[in-house]
Coordinates of C-alpha atoms and ligand atoms in Angstrom, one line a residue:
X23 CA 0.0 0.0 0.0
X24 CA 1.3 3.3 -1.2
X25 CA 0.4 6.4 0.1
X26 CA 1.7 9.5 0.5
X27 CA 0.1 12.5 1.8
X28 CA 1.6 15.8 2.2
X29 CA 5.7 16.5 2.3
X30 CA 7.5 19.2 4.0
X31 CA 9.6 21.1 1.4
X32 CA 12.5 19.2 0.7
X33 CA 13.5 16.2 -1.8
X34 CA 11.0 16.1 -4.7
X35 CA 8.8 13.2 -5.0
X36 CA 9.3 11.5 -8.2
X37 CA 7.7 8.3 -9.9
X38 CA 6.4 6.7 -12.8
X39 CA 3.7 4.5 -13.3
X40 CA 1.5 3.4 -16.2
X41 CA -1.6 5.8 -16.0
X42 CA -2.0 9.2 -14.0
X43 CA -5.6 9.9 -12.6
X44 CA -5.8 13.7 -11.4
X45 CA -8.5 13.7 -9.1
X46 CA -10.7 10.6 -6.7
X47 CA -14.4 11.9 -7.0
X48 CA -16.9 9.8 -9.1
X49 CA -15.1 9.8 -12.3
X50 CA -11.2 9.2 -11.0
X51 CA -11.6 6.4 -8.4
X52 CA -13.7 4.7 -11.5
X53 CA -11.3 5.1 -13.5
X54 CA -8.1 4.5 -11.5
X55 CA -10.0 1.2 -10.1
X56 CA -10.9 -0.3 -13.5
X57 CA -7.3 0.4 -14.9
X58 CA -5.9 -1.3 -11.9
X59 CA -8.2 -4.1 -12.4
X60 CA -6.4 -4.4 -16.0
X61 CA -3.6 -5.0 -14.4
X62 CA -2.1 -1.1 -15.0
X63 CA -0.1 0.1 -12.5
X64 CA -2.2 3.5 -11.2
X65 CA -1.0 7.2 -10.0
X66 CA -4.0 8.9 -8.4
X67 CA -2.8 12.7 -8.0
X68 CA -5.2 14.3 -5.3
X69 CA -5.8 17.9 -4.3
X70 CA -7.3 17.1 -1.3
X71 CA -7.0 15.0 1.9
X72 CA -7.1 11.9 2.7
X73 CA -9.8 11.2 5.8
X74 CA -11.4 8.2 7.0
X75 CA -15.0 8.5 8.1
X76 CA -13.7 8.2 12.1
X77 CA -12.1 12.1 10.9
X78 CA -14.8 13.4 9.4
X79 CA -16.4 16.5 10.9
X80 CA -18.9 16.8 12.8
X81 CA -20.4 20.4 11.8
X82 CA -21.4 21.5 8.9
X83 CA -18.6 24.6 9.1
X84 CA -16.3 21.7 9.7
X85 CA -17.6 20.1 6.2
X86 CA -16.4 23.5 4.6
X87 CA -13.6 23.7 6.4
X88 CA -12.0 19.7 5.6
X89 CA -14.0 18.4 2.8
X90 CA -14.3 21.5 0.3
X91 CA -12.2 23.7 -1.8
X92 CA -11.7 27.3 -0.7
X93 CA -14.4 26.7 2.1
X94 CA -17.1 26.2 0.2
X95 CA -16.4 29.7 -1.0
X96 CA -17.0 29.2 -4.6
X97 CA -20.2 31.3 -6.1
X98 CA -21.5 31.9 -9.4
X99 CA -20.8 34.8 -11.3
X100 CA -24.0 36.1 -12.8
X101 CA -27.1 37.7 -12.1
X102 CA -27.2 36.4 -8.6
X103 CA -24.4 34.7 -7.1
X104 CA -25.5 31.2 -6.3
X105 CA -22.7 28.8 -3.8
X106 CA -20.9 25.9 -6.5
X107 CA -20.5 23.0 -4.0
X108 CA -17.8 20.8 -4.3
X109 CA -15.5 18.2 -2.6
X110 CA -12.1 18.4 -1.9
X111 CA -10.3 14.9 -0.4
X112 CA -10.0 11.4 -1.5
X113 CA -13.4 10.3 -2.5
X114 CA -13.6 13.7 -4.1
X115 CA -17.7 15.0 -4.4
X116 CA -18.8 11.4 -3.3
X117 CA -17.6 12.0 0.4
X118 CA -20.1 14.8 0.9
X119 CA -23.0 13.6 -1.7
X120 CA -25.9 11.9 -0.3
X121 CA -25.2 9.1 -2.6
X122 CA -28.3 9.0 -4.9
X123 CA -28.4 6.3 -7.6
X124 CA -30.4 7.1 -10.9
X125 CA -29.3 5.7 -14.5
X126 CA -28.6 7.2 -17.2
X127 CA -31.6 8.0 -18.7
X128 CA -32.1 6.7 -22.3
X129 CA -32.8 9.9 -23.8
X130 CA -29.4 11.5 -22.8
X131 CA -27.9 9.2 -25.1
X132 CA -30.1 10.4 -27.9
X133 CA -29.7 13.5 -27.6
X134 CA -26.1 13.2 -27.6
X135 CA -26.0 11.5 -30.6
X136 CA -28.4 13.8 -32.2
X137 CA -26.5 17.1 -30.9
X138 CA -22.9 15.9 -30.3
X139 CA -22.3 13.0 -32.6
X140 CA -21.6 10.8 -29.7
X141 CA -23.1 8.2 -27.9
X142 CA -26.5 6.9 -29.0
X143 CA -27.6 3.2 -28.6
X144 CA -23.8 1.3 -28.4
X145 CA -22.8 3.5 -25.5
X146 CA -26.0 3.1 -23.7
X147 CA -25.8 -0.5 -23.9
X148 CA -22.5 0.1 -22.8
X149 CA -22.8 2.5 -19.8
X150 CA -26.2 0.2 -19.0
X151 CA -24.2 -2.9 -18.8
X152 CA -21.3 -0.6 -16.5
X153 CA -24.2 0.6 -13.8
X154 CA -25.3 -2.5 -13.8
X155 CA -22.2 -3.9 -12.1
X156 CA -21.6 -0.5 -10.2
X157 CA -25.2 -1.3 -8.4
X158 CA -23.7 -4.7 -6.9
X159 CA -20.3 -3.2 -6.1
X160 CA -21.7 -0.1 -4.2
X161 CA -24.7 -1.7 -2.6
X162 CA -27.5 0.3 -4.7
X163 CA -30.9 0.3 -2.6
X164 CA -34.1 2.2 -1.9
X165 CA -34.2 3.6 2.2
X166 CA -35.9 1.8 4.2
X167 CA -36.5 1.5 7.7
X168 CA -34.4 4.0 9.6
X169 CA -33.6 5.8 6.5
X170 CA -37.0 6.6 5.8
X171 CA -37.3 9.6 8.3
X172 CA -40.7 11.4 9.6
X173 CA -40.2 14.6 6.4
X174 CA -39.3 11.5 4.2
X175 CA -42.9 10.3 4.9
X176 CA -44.6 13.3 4.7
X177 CA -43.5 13.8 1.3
X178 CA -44.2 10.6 0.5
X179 CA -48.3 11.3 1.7
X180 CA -48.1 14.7 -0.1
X181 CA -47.3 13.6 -3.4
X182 CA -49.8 10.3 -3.1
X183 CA -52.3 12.7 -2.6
X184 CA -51.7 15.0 -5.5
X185 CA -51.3 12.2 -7.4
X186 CA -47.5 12.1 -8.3
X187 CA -44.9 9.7 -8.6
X188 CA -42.6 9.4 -5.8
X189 CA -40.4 6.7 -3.6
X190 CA -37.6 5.9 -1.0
X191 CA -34.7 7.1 -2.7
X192 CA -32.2 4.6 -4.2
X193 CA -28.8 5.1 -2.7
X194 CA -25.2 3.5 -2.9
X195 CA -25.5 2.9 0.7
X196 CA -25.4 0.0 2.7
X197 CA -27.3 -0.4 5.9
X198 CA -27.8 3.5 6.4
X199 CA -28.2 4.4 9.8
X200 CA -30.3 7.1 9.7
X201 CA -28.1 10.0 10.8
X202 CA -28.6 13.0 7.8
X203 CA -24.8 13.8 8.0
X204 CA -23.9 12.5 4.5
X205 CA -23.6 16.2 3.6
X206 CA -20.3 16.3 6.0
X207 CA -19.3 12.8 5.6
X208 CA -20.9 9.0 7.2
X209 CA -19.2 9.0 10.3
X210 CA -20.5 5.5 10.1
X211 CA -18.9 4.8 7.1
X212 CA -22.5 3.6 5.9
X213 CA -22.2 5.6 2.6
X214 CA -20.2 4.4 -0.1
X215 CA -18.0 6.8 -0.9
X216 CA -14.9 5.6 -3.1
X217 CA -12.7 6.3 -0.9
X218 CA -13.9 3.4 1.1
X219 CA -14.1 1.0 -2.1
X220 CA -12.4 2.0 -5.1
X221 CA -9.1 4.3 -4.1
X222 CA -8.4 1.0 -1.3
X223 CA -8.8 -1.2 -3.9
X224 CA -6.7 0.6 -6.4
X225 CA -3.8 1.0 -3.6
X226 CA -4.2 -3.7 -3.2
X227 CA -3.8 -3.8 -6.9
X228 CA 0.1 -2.0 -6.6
X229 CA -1.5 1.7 -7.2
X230 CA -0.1 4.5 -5.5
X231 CA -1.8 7.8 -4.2
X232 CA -0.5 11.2 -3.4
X233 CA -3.0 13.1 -1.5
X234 CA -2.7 16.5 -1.0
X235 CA -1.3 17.1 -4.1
X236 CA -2.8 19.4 -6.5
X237 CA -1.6 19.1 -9.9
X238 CA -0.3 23.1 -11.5
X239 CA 0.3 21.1 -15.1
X240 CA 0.2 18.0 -17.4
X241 CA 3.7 17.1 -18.8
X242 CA 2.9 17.8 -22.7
X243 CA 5.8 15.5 -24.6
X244 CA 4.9 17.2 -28.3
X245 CA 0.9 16.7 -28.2
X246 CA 1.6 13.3 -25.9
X247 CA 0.7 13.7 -22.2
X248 CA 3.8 12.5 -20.4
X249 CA 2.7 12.8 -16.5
X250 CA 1.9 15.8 -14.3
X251 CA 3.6 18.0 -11.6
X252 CA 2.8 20.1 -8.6
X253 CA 3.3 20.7 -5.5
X254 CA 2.3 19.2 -2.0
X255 CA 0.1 21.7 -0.2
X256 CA -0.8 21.8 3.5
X257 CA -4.5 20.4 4.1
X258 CA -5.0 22.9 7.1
X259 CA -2.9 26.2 6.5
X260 CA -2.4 25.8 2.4
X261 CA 1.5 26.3 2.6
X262 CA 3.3 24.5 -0.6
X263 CA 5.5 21.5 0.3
X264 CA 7.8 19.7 -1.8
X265 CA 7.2 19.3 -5.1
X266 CA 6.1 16.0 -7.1
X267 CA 6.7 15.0 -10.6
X268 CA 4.9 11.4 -11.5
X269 CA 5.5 10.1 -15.0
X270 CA 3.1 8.2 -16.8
X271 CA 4.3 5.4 -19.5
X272 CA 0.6 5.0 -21.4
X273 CA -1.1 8.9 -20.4
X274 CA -3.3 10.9 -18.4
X275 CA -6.7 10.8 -17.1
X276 CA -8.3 14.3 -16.2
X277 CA -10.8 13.7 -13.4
X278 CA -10.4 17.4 -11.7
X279 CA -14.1 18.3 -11.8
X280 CA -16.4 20.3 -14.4
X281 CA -14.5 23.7 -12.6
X282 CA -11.3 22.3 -12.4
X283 CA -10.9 20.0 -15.7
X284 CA -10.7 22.5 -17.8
X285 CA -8.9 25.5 -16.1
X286 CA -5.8 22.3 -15.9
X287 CA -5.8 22.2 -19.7
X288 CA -5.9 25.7 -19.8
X289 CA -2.8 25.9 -18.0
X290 CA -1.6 23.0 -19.4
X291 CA -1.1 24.5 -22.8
X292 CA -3.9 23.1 -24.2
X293 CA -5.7 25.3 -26.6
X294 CA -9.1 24.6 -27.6
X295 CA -12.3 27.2 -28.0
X296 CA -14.1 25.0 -26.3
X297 CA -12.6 24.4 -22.9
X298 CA -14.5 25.9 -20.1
X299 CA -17.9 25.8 -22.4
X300 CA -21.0 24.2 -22.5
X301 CA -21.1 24.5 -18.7
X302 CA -24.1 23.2 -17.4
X303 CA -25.9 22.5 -13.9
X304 CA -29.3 21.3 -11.8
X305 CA -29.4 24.5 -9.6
X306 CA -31.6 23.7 -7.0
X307 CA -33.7 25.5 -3.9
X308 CA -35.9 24.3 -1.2
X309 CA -38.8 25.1 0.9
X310 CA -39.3 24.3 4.6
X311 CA -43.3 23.1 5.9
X312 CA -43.7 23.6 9.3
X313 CA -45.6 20.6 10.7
X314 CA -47.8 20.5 14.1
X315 CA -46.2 17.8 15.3
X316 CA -42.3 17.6 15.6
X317 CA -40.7 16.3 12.1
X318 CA -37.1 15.9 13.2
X319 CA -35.7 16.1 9.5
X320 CA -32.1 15.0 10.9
X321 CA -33.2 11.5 11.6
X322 CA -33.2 9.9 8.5
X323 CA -31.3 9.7 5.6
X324 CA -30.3 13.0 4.0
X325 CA -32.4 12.5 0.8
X326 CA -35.3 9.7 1.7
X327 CA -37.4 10.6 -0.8
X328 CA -37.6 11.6 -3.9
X329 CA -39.6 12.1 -7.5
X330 CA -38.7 11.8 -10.8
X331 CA -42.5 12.1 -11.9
X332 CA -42.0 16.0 -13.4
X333 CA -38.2 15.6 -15.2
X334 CA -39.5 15.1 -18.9
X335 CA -42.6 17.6 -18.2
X336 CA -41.6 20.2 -15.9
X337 CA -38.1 19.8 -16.3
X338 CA -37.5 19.3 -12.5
X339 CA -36.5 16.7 -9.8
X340 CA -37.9 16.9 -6.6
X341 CA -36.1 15.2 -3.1
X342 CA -36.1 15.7 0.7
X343 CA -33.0 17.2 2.1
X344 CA -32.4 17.0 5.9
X345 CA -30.1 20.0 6.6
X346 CA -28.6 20.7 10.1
X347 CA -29.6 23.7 12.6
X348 CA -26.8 25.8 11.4
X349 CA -27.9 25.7 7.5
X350 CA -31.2 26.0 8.3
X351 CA -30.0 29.4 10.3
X352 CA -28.9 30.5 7.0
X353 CA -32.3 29.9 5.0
X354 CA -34.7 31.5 7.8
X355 CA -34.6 35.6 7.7
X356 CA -33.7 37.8 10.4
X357 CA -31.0 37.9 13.1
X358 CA -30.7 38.5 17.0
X359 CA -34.1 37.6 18.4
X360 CA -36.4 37.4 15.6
X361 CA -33.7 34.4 14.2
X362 CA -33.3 32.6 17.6
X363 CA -37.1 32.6 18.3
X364 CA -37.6 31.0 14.5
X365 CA -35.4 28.6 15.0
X366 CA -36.6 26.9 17.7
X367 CA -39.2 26.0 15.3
X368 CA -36.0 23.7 14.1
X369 CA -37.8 20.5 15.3
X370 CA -40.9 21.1 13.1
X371 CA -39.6 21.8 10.1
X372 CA -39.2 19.6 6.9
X373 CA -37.1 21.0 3.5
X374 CA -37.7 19.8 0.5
X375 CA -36.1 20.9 -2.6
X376 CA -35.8 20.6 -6.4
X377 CA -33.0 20.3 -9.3
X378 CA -33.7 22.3 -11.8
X379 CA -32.8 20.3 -15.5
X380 CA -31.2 23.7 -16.7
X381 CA -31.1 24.5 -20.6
X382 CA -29.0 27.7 -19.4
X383 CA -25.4 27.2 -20.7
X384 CA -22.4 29.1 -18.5
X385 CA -18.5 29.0 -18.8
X386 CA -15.6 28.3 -16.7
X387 CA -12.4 30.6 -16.6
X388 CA -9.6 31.5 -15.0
X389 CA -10.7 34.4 -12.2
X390 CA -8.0 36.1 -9.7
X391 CA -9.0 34.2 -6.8
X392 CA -9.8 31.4 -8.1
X393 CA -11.9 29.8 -11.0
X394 CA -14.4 31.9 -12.2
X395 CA -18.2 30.2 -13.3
X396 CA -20.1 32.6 -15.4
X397 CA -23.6 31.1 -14.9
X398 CA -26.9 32.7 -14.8
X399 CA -30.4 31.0 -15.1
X400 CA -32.7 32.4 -18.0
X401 CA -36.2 33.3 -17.5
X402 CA -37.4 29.5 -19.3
X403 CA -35.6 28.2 -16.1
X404 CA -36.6 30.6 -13.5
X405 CA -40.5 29.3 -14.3
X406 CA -39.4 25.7 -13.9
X407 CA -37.7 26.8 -10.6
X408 CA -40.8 28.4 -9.8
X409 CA -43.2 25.6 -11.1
X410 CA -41.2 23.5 -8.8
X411 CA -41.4 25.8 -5.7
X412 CA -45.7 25.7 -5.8
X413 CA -45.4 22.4 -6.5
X414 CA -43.4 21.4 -3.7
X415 CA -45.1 24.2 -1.3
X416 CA -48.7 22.2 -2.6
X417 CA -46.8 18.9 -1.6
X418 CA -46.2 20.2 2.3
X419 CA -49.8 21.4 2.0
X420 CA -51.0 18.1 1.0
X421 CA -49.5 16.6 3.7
X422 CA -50.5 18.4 6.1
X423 CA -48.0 21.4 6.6
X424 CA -49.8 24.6 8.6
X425 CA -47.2 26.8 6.9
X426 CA -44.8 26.9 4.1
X427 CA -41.6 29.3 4.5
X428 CA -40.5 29.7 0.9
X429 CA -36.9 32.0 1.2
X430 CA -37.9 33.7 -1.7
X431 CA -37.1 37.4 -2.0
X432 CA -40.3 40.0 -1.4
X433 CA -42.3 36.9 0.0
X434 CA -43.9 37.1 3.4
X435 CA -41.8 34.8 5.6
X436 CA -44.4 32.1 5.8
X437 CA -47.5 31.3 4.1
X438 CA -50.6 29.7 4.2
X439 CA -52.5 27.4 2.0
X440 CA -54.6 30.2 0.9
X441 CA -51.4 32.5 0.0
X442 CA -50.0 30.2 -2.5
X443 CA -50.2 32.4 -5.2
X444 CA -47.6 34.6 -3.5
X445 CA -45.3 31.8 -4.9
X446 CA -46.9 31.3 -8.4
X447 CA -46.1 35.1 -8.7
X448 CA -43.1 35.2 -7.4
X449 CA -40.2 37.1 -9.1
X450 CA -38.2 35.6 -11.7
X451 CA -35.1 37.6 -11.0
X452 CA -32.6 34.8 -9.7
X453 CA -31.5 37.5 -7.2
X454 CA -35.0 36.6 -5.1
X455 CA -33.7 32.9 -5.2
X456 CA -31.3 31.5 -2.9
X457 CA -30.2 28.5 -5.0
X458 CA -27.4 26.5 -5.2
X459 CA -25.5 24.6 -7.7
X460 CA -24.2 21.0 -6.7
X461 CA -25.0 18.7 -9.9
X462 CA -22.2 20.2 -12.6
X463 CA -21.6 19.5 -16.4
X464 CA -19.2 20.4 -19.1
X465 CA -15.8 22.5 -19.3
X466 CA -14.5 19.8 -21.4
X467 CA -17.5 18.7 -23.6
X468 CA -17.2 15.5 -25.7
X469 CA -18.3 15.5 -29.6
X470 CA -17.4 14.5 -32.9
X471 CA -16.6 17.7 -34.1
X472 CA -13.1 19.5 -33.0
X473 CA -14.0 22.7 -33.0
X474 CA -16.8 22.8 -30.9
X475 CA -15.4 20.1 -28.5
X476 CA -12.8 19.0 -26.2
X477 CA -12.7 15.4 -26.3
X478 CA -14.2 12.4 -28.8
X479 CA -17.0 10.1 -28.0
X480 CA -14.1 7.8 -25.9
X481 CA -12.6 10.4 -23.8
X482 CA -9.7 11.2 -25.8
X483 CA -8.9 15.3 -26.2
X484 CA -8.7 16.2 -29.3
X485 CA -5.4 16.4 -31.0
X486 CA -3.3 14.9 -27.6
X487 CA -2.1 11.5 -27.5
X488 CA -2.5 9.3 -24.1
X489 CA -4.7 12.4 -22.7
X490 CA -8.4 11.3 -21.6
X491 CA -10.9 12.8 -19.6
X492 CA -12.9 10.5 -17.0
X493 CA -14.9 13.0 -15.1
X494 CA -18.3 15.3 -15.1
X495 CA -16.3 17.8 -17.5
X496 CA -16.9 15.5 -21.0
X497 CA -20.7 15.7 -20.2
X498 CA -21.9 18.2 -22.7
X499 CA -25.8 18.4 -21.5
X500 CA -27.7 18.2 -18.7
X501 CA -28.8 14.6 -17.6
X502 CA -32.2 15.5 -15.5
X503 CA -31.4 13.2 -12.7
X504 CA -28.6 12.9 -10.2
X505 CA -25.0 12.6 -11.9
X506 CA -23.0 10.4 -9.8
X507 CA -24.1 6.9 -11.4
X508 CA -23.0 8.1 -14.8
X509 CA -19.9 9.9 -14.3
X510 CA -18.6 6.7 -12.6
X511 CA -19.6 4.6 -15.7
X512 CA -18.4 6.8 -18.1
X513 CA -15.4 6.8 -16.5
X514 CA -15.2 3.3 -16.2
X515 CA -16.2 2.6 -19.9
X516 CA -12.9 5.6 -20.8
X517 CA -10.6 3.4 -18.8
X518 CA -11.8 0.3 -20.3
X519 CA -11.4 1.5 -23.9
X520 CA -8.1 3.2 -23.1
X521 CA -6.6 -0.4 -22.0
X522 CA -7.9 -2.0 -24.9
X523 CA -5.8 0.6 -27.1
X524 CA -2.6 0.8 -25.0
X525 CA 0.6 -0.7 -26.9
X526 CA 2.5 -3.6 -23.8
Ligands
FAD629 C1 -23.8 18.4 -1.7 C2 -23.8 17.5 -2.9 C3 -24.7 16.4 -2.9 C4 -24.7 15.6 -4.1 N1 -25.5 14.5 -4.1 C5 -25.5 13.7 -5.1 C6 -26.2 12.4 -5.1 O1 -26.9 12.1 -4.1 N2 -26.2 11.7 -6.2 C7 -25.5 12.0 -7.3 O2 -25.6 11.3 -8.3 N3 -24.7 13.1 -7.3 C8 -24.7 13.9 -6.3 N4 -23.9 15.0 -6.3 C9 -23.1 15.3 -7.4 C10 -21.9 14.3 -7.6 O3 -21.3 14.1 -6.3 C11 -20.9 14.9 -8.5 O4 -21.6 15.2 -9.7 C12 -19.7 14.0 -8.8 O5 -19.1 13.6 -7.6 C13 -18.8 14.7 -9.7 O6 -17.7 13.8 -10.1 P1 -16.4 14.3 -10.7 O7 -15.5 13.1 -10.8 O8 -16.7 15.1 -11.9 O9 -15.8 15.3 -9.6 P2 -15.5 15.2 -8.1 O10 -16.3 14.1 -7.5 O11 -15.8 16.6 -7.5 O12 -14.0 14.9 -7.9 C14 -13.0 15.8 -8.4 C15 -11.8 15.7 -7.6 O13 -10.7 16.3 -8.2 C16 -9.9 16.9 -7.2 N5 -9.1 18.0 -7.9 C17 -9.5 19.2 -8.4 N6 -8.5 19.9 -8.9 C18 -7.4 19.1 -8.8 C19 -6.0 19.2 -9.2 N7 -5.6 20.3 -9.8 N8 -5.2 18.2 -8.9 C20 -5.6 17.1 -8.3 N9 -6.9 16.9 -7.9 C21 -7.8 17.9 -8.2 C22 -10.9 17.5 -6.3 O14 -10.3 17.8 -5.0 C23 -11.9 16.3 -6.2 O15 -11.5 15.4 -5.2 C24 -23.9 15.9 -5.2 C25 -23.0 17.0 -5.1 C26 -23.0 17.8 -4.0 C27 -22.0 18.9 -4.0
SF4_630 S1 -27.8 9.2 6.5 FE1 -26.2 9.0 7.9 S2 -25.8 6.7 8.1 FE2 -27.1 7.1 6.3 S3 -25.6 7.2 4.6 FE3 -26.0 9.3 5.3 S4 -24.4 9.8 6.8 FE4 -24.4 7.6 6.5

């Protein structure tokens, strides 16, 4: 087993391996575990730290502070500026995801084919046959018993009585024990994240890991990607260590993120038009229903329920979140006194939010402090934000809510049945919406055609030779339901296909 977390400045590290995977979130730890299956000897190159579930936090603040780039500080910049949630550690995004397992859906791969000139009906077989295996490794299932919480099953009553679609969400979870922390890590190493699974396995198989590490460029040999360098940084105070230099005999695969994918081509050398476009994203928003009776939304899983019944016609996903006292202090208005005495409502609240399937298009570039995500929601996906929010307020009304408090902008702070329509008219200036983005696409798009992509329909950027890209970044659409399951098989089907072409 080979790790090696941050250096002090000193001797550089130097090895060389067969393939280099920069990042361990859903796409890297895919593809770094199916490589190694293949027999490659793996490099996975990792920004943040390493942190078994017994180190987790146990605060929200302490999520920011261990588990996410820049503190969680990243925002769009647009017409509001909505929070970009990330990860940051081994396990990447999937350490602080709730873990929600949808396939692909079939018309994604249609409308790649018909827009992009990749995928269509071989890759879905593919990727189908993939998440089929991924649903054994990572324990796929529905909640059930102490996963299903009390705002899990009054969502559930709410949207049987209007009539909608909705179940126990299907997680990669095994045995969840009902805590709502996945947000900040399973202490009770429940979830599976891949740094449980994959990065372990990758480590038995001879691979190697440098945590800590974030990569500043890919080695360019002529157009071949020859390895990557950096420097160790600090996980707590963010000084630079030594520096690390890991060759790669067969290539690279990018798995930074849709932020960070393609600002590391960018300074890579790579030039192509189309790096940091076709950014897509689910932003999402949720209302709280306060409930006579005490709903305790942290007992339960994080997201117990949810509802795919309104993706092809409203162009929306709809899901419980249990969020702890100190978020939900950041949704309710007010400070001092006025906060304090709402939030001892804390016990009687239930959220429940959607994910907006979001035809707006953004772009990621290099900003002074940071990266930069131009992003702003047009007014076609403001009214499915908004056809979401009555919909969801109707739901907590339906099941028996006295009060909705909706967080929207020139709102009263909480309504009544009979004030719904504050909500059907409620602005559609995304400043009035406190929304974030979590579910992210694009950067590097895949497609047939050079100039208005990055990579090919297998994951191969344009032009380079041994350079792939295995995460969220190639994804040059939205998908309409939660991203995890096919980021991992995409990944898996690159690595795969890149083993099948390497030269002994
Ligand atoms: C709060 C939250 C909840 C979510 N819930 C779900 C869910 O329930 N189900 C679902 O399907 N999806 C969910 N998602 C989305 C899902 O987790 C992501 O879409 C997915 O993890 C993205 O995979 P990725 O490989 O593209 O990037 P990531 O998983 O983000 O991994 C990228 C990794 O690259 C590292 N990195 C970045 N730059 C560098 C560099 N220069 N050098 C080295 N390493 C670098 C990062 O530190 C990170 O570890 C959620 C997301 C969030 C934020
Ligand atoms: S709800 Fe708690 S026990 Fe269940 S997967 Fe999430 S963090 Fe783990």
């Amino acid at each position: 087993m080979s790790h090696h977390a941050f250096r002090e400045p000193g001797d550089p590290l130097e090895l060389e391996v067969d393939w280099i995977v920069v990042g361990s979130g859903a796409g890297g730890a895919s593809a770094a575990v199916a490589l190694a299956r293949g027999g490659a000897r793996v490099a996975v190159v990792e920004a943040g730290a390493w942190r078994d579930p017994e180190h987790y936090p146990s605060s929200a603040y302490g999520g920011a502070r261990d588990l996410m780039p820049a503190f969680g500080g990243l925002a769009t910049a647009g017409r509001a500026q909505w929070p970009v949630v990330q990860g940051e550690a081994v396990g990447g995004t999937t350490v602080i995801n709730s873990a929600i397992c949808v396939r692909t859906p079939g018309d994604v791969f249609v409308r790649w084919a018909a827009e992009h000139g990749v995928g269509g009906g071989p890759m879905a077989e593919r990727i189908g046959a993939i998440q089929d295996a991924l649903e054994v490794e990572l324990h796929a299932s529905r909640a059930t018993g102490r996963a299903v919480g009390r705002s899990d099953v009054l969502a559930l009553r709410g949207a049987a009585a209007l009539g909608y679609d909705s179940h126990p969400t299907r997680r990669f979870v095994e045995d969840c024990a009902g805590s709502g922390q996945c947000l900040q890590g399973c202490r009770a190493g429940r979830k599976q994240s891949l740094n449980l699974n994959f990065i372990p396995e990758t480590l038995e198989r001879g691979g190697v890991v440098l945590s800590c590490a974030p990569v500043a460029r890919i080695v360019l040999e002529g157009n071949r990607a020859a390895g990557v360098r950096g420097r160790f940084r600090h996980p707590r105070t963010r000084r630079a260590g030594a520096s690390f230099q890991v060759r790669a005999r067969h290539g690279v695969f990018v798995a930074a993120s849709a932020i960070q994918s393609p600002l590391l081509l960018r300074r890579s050398g790579i030039r192509n038009r189309s790096l940091g476009r076709q950014f897509h994203a689910h932003p999402g928003t949720g209302l709280f229903g306060w409930y006579d009776d005490p709903v305790d939304m942290h007992i339960g899983a994080t997201q117990g329920w949810s509802s795919l019944a309104h993706r092809d016609t409203g162009g929306f996903k709809l899901e419980s979140l249990s969020i702890p006292l100190e978020l939900v202090a950041g949704r309710l208005k007010g400070g001092g006194a006025v906060l304090a005495e709402r939030l001892e409502d804390f016990r009687h609240l239930a959220m429940w939010v959607m994910a907006v399937k979001a035809e707006s298009v953004g772009s990621i570039h290099p900003g002074p402090l940071g990266p930069l995500v131009r992003y702003t929601l047009d007014r076609a996906d403001m009214v499915k934000m908004r056809t979401a929010a009555v919909l969801l307020a109707q739901t907590h009304f339906a099941a028996g809510a006295r009060w909705v408090i909706p967080g929207i902008h020139g709102l009263p702070y909480k309504i009544d049945a009979d004030a719904l329509h504050t909500i059907e008219d409620a602005p559609l200036d995304p400043r009035a919406w406190v929304a974030v983005l979590s579910h992210l696409f694009g950067g590097c798009p895949m497609g047939a055609d050079p100039a208005r992509s990055v990579c090919d329909g297998e994951g191969r950027v344009h032009g380079h030779q041994g350079l792939w890209i295995a995460d969220a970044s190639q994804i040059p659409t939205n998908l309409g339901v939660n991203p995890q399951h096919t980021i991992m098989a995409l990944a898996r089907l690159r690595a795969e296909t890149a083993l099948s072409r390497a030269t002994p």
